[in-house]
mmCIF file of C-alpha atoms in Angstrom:
data_model
loop_
_atom_site.group_PDB
_atom_site.id
_atom_site.type_symbol
_atom_site.label_atom_id
_atom_site.label_comp_id
_atom_site.label_asym_id
_atom_site.label_seq_id
_atom_site.Cartn_x
_atom_site.Cartn_y
_atom_site.Cartn_z
ATOM 1 C CA PHE A 1 151.643 88.792 122.876
ATOM 2 C CA ILE A 2 153.006 91.662 123.918
ATOM 3 C CA THR A 3 156.662 90.304 123.677
ATOM 4 C CA ARG A 4 155.854 88.981 120.028
ATOM 5 C CA VAL A 5 154.781 92.653 119.072
ATOM 6 C CA LEU A 6 157.737 94.590 121.280
ATOM 7 C CA TRP A 7 160.738 92.269 120.685
ATOM 8 C CA PRO A 8 161.823 93.583 117.475
ATOM 9 C CA LEU A 9 161.779 97.398 118.437
ATOM 10 C CA PRO A 10 165.232 97.720 120.512
ATOM 11 C CA ALA A 11 167.229 96.425 117.719
ATOM 12 C CA PRO A 12 166.615 99.262 115.119
ATOM 13 C CA ILE A 13 166.733 101.730 117.996
ATOM 14 C CA LEU A 14 170.183 100.409 118.868
ATOM 15 C CA PHE A 15 171.787 100.413 115.621
ATOM 16 C CA GLY A 16 170.244 103.568 114.522
ATOM 17 C CA TYR A 17 171.921 104.898 117.583
ATOM 18 C CA ILE A 18 175.254 103.392 116.491
ATOM 19 C CA ILE A 19 175.003 104.436 113.036
ATOM 20 C CA ASP A 20 174.098 108.211 114.290
ATOM 21 C CA SER A 21 177.229 108.348 116.344
ATOM 22 C CA ALA A 22 179.394 107.389 113.627
ATOM 23 C CA CYS A 23 178.470 110.496 111.615
ATOM 24 C CA THR A 24 181.169 112.947 111.220
ATOM 25 C CA ILE A 25 179.248 115.279 108.661
ATOM 26 C CA TRP A 26 175.544 116.229 108.770
ATOM 27 C CA ARG A 27 173.363 117.877 106.380
ATOM 28 C CA VAL A 28 172.029 121.136 107.489
ATOM 29 C CA GLY A 29 168.614 122.545 105.759
ATOM 30 C CA MET A 30 167.808 125.802 105.242
ATOM 31 C CA ASP A 31 165.881 126.018 108.131
ATOM 32 C CA GLY A 32 168.950 124.920 110.484
ATOM 33 C CA LYS A 33 167.439 121.524 111.064
ATOM 34 C CA GLN A 34 169.873 118.446 110.811
ATOM 35 C CA GLY A 35 169.237 116.493 107.942
ATOM 36 C CA ASN A 36 170.737 112.972 107.090
ATOM 37 C CA CYS A 37 174.435 111.981 107.257
ATOM 38 C CA TRP A 38 176.933 112.948 104.425
ATOM 39 C CA TYR A 39 179.992 111.133 106.129
ATOM 40 C CA TYR A 40 180.566 108.246 108.474
ATOM 41 C CA ASP A 41 183.572 107.443 110.109
ATOM 42 C CA LEU A 42 183.875 103.840 108.949
ATOM 43 C CA GLU A 43 186.340 102.688 111.499
ATOM 44 C CA SER A 44 184.307 103.861 114.474
ATOM 45 C CA LEU A 45 181.403 102.356 112.814
ATOM 46 C CA LEU A 46 182.958 99.078 112.537
ATOM 47 C CA VAL A 47 184.086 99.021 116.221
ATOM 48 C CA TRP A 48 180.822 99.958 117.410
ATOM 49 C CA PHE A 49 178.998 97.286 115.340
ATOM 50 C CA VAL A 50 181.305 94.617 116.153
ATOM 51 C CA TRP A 51 181.226 95.202 119.988
ATOM 52 C CA ALA A 52 177.177 95.413 119.742
ATOM 53 C CA GLN A 53 177.341 91.800 118.569
ATOM 54 C CA ILE A 54 179.726 90.740 121.031
ATOM 55 C CA ILE A 55 177.628 91.994 123.741
ATOM 56 C CA LEU A 56 174.297 90.759 122.153
ATOM 57 C CA ARG A 57 175.712 87.288 121.822
ATOM 58 C CA ILE A 58 177.064 87.307 125.456
ATOM 59 C CA GLY A 59 173.853 88.216 126.598
ATOM 60 C CA SER A 60 171.735 85.805 124.443
ATOM 61 C CA SER A 61 174.102 83.012 125.429
ATOM 62 C CA THR A 62 174.001 83.726 129.031
ATOM 63 C CA PHE A 63 170.106 83.764 129.028
ATOM 64 C CA TYR A 64 170.110 80.573 127.122
ATOM 65 C CA PHE A 65 172.529 78.885 129.676
ATOM 66 C CA VAL A 66 170.981 80.173 132.619
ATOM 67 C CA GLY A 67 167.418 78.476 131.056
ATOM 68 C CA TRP A 68 169.072 75.711 130.574
ATOM 69 C CA TYR A 69 170.478 75.051 133.932
ATOM 70 C CA LEU A 70 167.229 76.118 135.538
ATOM 71 C CA TYR A 71 164.898 73.737 133.376
ATOM 72 C CA PRO A 72 164.067 70.679 135.630
ATOM 73 C CA GLU A 73 164.619 67.358 134.227
ATOM 74 C CA PRO A 74 161.180 65.523 132.894
ATOM 75 C CA THR A 75 159.996 63.193 135.334
ATOM 76 C CA LYS A 76 158.962 59.492 134.398
ATOM 77 C CA GLU A 77 155.300 60.570 133.936
ATOM 78 C CA ASP A 78 156.479 63.319 131.745
ATOM 79 C CA ARG A 79 158.625 60.937 129.484
ATOM 80 C CA ALA A 80 155.993 58.369 129.344
ATOM 81 C CA ARG A 81 153.288 60.791 128.118
ATOM 82 C CA TYR A 82 155.771 62.117 125.779
ATOM 83 C CA GLU A 83 156.485 58.786 124.565
ATOM 84 C CA GLY A 84 152.622 57.988 124.301
ATOM 85 C CA ILE A 85 152.156 61.423 122.091
ATOM 86 C CA ASN A 86 154.905 60.047 119.727
ATOM 87 C CA ARG A 87 153.759 56.648 119.403
ATOM 88 C CA LEU A 88 150.083 58.236 118.246
ATOM 89 C CA LEU A 89 151.842 60.810 115.851
ATOM 90 C CA SER A 90 153.947 58.086 114.235
ATOM 91 C CA ARG A 91 151.060 55.861 113.423
ATOM 92 C CA GLY A 92 149.707 58.432 111.007
ATOM 93 C CA SER A 93 147.557 61.500 111.061
ATOM 94 C CA LEU A 94 146.593 62.457 114.702
ATOM 95 C CA GLY A 95 146.792 58.663 115.850
ATOM 96 C CA LYS A 96 144.463 57.294 113.306
ATOM 97 C CA GLU A 97 145.096 53.541 113.009
ATOM 98 C CA GLN A 98 146.349 52.915 109.332
ATOM 99 C CA VAL A 99 144.487 50.086 107.512
ATOM 100 C CA LYS A 100 147.079 47.715 105.852
ATOM 101 C CA PRO A 101 146.013 46.079 102.667
#
């Protein structure tokens, strides 16, 4: 449950940081507080976005292949159980025998 709630949080924070770091001219309010960005360095923004995507893809691919390598091969009992379940499901809704006319 916690991973489903928290997994989307890092992406907006990361990409927001990248977008903010590419800003060259910030609006300053009357009270001296920093406002929104008026001008972005597009070349810097492009480079940071590409590198972020490359790093995230390498990371996700690494986790995928580590999981694939470490996942145990199913035993004969597991295969027989999965085949039995598939046979039941292929007969109709939840394994009920279909009456042929």
